[in-house]
Coordinates of C-alpha atoms and ligand atoms in Angstrom, one line a residue:
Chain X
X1 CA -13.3 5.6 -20.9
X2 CA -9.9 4.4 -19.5
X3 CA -9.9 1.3 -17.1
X4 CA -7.5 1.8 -14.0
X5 CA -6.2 -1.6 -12.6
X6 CA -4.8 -0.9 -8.8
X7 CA -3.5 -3.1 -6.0
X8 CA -1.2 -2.4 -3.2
X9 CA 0.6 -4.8 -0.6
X10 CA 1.2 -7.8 -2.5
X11 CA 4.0 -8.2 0.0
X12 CA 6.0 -10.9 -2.4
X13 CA 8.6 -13.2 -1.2
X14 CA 10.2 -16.1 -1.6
X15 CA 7.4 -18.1 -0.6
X16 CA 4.6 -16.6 -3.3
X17 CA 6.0 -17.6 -6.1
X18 CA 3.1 -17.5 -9.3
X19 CA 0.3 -16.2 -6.6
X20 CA -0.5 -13.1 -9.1
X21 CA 0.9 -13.9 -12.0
X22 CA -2.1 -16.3 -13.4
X23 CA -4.5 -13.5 -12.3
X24 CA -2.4 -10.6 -14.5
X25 CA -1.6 -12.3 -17.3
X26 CA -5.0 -11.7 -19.1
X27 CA -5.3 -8.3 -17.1
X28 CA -5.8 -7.0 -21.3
X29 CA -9.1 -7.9 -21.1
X30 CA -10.2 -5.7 -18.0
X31 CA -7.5 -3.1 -17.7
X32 CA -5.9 -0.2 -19.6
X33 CA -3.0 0.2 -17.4
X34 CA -2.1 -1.7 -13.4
X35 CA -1.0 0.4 -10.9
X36 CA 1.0 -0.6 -7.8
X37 CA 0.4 0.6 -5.1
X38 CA 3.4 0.3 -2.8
X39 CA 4.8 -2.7 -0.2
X40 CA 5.7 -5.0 -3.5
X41 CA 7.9 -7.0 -1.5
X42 CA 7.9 -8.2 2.3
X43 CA 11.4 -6.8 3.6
X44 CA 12.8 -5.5 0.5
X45 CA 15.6 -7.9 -0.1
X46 CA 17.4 -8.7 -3.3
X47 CA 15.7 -11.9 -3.6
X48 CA 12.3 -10.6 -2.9
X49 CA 12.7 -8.0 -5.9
X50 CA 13.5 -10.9 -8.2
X51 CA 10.5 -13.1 -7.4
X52 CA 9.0 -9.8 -7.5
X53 CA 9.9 -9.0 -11.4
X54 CA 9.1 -12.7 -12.6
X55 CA 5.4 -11.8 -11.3
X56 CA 5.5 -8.6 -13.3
X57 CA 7.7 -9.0 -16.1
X58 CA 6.0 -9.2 -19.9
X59 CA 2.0 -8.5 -18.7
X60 CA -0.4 -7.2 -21.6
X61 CA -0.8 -3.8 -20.3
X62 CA 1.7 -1.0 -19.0
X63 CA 2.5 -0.9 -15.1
X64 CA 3.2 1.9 -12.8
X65 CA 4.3 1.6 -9.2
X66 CA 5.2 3.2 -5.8
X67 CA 7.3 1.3 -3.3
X68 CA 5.8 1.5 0.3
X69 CA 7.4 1.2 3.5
X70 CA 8.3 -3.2 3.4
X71 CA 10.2 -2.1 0.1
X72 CA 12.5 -0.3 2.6
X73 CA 13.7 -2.5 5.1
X74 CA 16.5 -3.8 3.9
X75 CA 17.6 -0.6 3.2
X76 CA 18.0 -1.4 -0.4
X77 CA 14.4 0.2 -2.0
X78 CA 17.0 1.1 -5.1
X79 CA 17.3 -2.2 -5.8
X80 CA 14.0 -3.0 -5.6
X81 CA 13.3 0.2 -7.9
X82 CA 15.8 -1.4 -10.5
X83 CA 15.0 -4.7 -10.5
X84 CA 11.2 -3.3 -11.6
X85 CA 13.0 -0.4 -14.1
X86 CA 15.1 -3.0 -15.7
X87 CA 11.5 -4.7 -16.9
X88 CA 10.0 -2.0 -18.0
X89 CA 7.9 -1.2 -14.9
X90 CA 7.9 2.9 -14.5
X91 CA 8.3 3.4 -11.0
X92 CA 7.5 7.1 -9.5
X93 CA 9.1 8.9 -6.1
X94 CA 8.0 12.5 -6.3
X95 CA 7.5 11.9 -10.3
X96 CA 4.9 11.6 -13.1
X97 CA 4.3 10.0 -15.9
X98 CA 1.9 10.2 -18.7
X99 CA 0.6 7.5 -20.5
X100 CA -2.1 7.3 -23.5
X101 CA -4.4 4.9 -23.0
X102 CA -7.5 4.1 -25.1
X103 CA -7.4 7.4 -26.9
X104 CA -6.9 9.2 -23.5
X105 CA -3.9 10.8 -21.8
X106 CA -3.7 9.8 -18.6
X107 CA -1.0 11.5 -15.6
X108 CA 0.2 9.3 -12.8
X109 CA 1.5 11.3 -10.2
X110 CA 3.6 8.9 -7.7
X111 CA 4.6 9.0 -3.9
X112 CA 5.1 6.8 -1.0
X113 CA 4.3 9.7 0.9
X114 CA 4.5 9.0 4.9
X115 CA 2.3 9.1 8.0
X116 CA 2.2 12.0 10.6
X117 CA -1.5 11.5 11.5
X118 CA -5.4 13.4 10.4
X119 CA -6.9 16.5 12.0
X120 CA -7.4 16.3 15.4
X121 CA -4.6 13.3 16.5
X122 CA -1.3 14.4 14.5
X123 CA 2.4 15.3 14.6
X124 CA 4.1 18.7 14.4
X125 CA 7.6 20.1 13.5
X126 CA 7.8 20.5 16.9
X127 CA 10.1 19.6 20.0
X128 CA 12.8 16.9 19.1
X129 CA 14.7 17.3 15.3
X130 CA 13.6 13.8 15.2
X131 CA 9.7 14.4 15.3
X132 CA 10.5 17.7 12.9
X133 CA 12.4 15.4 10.6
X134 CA 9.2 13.0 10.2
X135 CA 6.7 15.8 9.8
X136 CA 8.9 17.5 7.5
X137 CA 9.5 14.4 5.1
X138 CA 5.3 14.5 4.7
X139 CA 5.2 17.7 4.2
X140 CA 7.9 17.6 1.6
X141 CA 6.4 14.2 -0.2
X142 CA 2.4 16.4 -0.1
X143 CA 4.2 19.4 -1.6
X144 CA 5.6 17.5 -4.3
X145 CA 2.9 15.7 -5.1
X146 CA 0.8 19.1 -5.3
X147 CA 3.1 20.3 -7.8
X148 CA 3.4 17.3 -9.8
X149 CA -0.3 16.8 -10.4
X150 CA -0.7 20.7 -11.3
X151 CA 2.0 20.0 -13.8
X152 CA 0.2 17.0 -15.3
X153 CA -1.6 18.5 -18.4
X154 CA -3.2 15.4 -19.5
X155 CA -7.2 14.0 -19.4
X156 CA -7.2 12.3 -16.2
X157 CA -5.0 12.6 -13.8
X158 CA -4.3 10.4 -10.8
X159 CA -2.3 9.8 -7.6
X160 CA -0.8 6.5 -6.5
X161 CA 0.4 6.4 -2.7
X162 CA 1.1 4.0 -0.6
X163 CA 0.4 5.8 2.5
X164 CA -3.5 7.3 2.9
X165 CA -4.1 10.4 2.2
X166 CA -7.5 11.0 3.9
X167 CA -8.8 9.3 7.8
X168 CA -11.5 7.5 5.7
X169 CA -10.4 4.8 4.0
X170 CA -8.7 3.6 7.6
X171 CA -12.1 2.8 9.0
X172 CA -11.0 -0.8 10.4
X173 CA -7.8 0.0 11.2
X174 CA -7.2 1.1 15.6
X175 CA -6.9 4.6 15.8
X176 CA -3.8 4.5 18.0
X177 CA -1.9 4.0 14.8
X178 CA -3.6 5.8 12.2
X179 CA -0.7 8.5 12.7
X180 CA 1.4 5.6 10.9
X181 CA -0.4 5.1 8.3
X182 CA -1.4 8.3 6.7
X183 CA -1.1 11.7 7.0
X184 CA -3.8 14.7 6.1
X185 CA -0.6 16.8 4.1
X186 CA -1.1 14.3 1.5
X187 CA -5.1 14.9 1.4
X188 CA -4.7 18.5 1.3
X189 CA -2.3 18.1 -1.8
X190 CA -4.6 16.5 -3.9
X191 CA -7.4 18.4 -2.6
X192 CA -5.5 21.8 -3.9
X193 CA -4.5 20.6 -7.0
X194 CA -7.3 18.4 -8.0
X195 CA -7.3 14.9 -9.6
X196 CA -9.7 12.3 -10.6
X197 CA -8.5 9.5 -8.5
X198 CA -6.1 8.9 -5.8
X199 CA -5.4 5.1 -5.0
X200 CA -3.3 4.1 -1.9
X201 CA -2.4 0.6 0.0
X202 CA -0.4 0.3 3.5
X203 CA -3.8 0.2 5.7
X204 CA -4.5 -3.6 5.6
X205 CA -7.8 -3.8 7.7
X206 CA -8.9 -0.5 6.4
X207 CA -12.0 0.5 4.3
X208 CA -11.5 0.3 0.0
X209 CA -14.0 3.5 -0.6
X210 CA -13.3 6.9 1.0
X211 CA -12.8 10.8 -0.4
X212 CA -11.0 13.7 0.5
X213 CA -12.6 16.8 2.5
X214 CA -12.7 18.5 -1.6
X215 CA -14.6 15.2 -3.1
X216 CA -11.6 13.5 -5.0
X217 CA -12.5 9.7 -4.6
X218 CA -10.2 7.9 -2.7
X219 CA -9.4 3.9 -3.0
X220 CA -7.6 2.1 -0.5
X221 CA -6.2 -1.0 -2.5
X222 CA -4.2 -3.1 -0.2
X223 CA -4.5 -6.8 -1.6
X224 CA -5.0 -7.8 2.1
X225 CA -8.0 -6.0 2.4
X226 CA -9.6 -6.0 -1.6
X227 CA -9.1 -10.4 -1.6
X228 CA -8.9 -9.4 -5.2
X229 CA -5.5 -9.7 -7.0
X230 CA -6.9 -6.3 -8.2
X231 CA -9.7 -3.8 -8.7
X232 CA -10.6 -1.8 -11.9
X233 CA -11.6 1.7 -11.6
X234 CA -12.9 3.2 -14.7
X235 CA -13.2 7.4 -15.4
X236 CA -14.9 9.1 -18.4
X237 CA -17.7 6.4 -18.3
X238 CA -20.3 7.6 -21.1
X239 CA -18.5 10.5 -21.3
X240 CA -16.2 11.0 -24.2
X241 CA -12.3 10.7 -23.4
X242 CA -11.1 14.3 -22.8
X243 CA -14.0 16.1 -22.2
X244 CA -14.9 13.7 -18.8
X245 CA -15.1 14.3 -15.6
X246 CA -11.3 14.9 -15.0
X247 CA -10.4 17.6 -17.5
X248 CA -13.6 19.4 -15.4
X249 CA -12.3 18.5 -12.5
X250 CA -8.7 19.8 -13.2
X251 CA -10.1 23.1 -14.6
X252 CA -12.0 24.2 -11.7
X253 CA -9.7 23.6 -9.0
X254 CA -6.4 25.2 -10.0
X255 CA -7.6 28.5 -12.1
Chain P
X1 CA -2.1 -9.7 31.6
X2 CA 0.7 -9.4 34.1
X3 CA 3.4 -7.1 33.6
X4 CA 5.6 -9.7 32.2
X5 CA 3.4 -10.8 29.8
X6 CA 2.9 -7.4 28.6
X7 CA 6.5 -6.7 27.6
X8 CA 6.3 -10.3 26.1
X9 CA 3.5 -8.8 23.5
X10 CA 5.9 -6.3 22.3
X11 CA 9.1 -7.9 22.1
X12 CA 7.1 -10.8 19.5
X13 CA 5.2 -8.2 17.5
X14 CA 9.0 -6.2 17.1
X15 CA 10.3 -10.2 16.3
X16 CA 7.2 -10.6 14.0
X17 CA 8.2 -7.2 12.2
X18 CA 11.9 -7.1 11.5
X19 CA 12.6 -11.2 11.8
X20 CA 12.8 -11.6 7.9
X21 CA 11.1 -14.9 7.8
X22 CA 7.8 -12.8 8.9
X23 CA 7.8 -8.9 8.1
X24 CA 4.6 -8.7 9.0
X25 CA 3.2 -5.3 11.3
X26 CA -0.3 -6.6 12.0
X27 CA 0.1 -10.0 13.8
X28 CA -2.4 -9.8 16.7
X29 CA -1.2 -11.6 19.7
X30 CA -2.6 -12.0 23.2
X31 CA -0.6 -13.5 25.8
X32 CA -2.6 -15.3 29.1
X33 CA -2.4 -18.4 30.9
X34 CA 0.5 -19.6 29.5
X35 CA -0.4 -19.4 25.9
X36 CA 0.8 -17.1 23.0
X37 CA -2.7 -16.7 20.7
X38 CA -1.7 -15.7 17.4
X39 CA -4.0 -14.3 14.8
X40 CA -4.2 -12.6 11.6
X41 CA -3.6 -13.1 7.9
X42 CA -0.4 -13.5 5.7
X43 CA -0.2 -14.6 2.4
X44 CA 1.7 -17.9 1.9
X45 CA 1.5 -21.1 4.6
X46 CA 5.1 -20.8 4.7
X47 CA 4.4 -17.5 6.5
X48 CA 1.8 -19.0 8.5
X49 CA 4.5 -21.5 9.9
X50 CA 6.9 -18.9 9.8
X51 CA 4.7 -16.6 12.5
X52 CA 4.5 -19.5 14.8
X53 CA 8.0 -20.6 14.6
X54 CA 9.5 -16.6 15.3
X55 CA 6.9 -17.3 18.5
X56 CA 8.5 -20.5 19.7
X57 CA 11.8 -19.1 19.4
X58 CA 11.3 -16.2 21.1
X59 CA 9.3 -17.8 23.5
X60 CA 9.6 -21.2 23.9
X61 CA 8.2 -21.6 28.2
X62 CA 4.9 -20.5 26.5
X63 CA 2.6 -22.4 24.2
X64 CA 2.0 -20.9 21.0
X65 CA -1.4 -21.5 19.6
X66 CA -1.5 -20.2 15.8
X67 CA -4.7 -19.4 14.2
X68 CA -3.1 -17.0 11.3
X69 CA -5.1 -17.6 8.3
X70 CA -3.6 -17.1 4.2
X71 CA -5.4 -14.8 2.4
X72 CA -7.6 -16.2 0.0
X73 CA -7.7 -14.4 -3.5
X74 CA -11.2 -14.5 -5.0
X75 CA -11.9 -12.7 -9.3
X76 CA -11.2 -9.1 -10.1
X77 CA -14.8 -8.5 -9.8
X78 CA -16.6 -6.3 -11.3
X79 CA -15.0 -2.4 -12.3
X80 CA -16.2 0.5 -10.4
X81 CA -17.0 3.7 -12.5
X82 CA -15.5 6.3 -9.8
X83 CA -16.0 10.5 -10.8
X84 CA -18.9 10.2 -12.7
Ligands
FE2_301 FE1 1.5 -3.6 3.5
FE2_302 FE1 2.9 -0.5 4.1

């Protein structure tokens, strides 16, 4: 059994200084692993990313992050993405990592990803090259992340967004902007190449439990929304590591 | 809400988002009678201040009632076993 720790929108400035860190520092005992799940900082400024690292630097157990949208305003998201490298936090765009943990091996496949809207109420490459430029950077982030997770031969493999992939775990938030917060593309990626968990943030008054239209659980982790400086998520249960629900999982949907 | 006050809505959740002191997207505000209502949640008092502040400035012929509230963090709680 592997135990997944995940929280998104920690929005950190200069203000927050030790909020988290007190809570992570003995995340040993209840984690394997904490994933992040995107808007680390609050605008994305240079001193932002270092309050940022002294929160994450030197915890008991390895972390993995996405940056989300607030990690881009100042236009620097590089430095942001740095500052976290030069710690020893693994940050993924479009990229995976795999990680053995308690006897398991364990693929991360990363994305913000980006919004465009769920069946029914979304955008098209159509009309202005402004709207096809917006579709087309989802559709670009949901391709990549199909092919990262087929590529992921590991026990478990999961996706960390920051954006939602499914309408679900938006239940809370008003529908006139669910097109900004998610986008179906990155749904259908995970539902074609299968994983065993996909965590996301960025929908603060959503829902935490939702799953795709294929059955992959979904978790919305926004701190905002959890009140939890984070939530554990554990796959293989009684099962033994390997032969769990994921290795299934991954077998039936891409042969 | 008059016309006025509508445009008045937009221009403070645009401050509200790209004023640095804030950077905050989901600020509810309804302007009426002469008063800015303000509510939500942030995460330090600082930004709590900071919300109401960006209001005043922007604003300052209106009264700016604030009832933002800073997120309170409770345990971990208890795992979930998802998949099984
Ligand atoms: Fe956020
Ligand atoms: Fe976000």
């Amino acid at each position: 059994m592997i135990r997944i720790a995940a929280v998104g929108d920690i929005h950190v400035g200069e203000d927050t200084h030790g909020r988290l860190r007190p809570h992570w520092l003995t995340l040993d005992q209840h984690a394997d692993v904490l994933l992040l799940a995107g808007d680390l900082t609050n605008v994305g400024s240079r001193k932002e990313a270092d309050a940022l690292i002294e929160e994450v630097r030197d915890l008991p157990v390895p972390v993995v992050a996405v940056l989300g949208n607030h990690d881009y305003h100042c236009d620097n998201p590089l430095g942001v993405r740095h500052a976290l490298e030069a710690i020893g936090v693994i940050v993924l765009e479009g990229e995976t990592v795999t990680l053995e943990l308690a006897g398991c091996t364990v693929g991360i496949a990363g994305s913000k990803g980006f919004g465009g809207g769920f069946a029914g109420a979304c955008g098209h490459k159509f009309g202005e090259p402004e709207m096809k430029d917006f579709i087309r950077v989802t559709e670009e982030a949901s391709h990549r992340l199909e092919a990262n997770l087929r590529s992921l031969q590991t026990d478990y493999r999961v996706a960390l967004l920051h954006y939602a992939p499914v309408k679900d775990t938006l239940a809370g938030e008003r529908l006139e902007i669910h097109a900004f917060l998610g986008a179906y593309q990155l749904g259908e990626a995970l539902d074609s190449a299968g994983c065993d968990l996909a965590l996301h943030g960025h929908a603060h008054h959503g829902t935490e439990k939702g799953m795709t239209p294929g059955g992959i659980p979904v978790r919305n982790v926004a701190m905002p929304l959890i009140k939890r400086p984070y939530a554990v998520y554990t796959l293989g249960g009684a099962k033994a590591g390997g032969s769990g629900a994921g290795r299934h999982q991954r077998e039936t949907l891409t042969t | 809400m008059n016309q006025e006050y509508q445009y008045l809505v937009g221009k403070l959740q645009e401050a509200l988002a790209c004023d640095a002191r804030v950077g905050a997207l989901d600020i509810k505000i309804t302007i009426a009678h002469g008063r800015v209502h303000l509510t939500g949640q942030v995460p330090t008092e600082e930004r709590r201040a900071n919300v109401g502040l960006v209001a005043h400035e922007l604003m300052p012929q209106l009264d700016v009632r604030n009832d933002i509230t800073v997120l309170e963090l409770s345990e971990s709680g208890k795992p979930e076993a998802v998949g099984d």
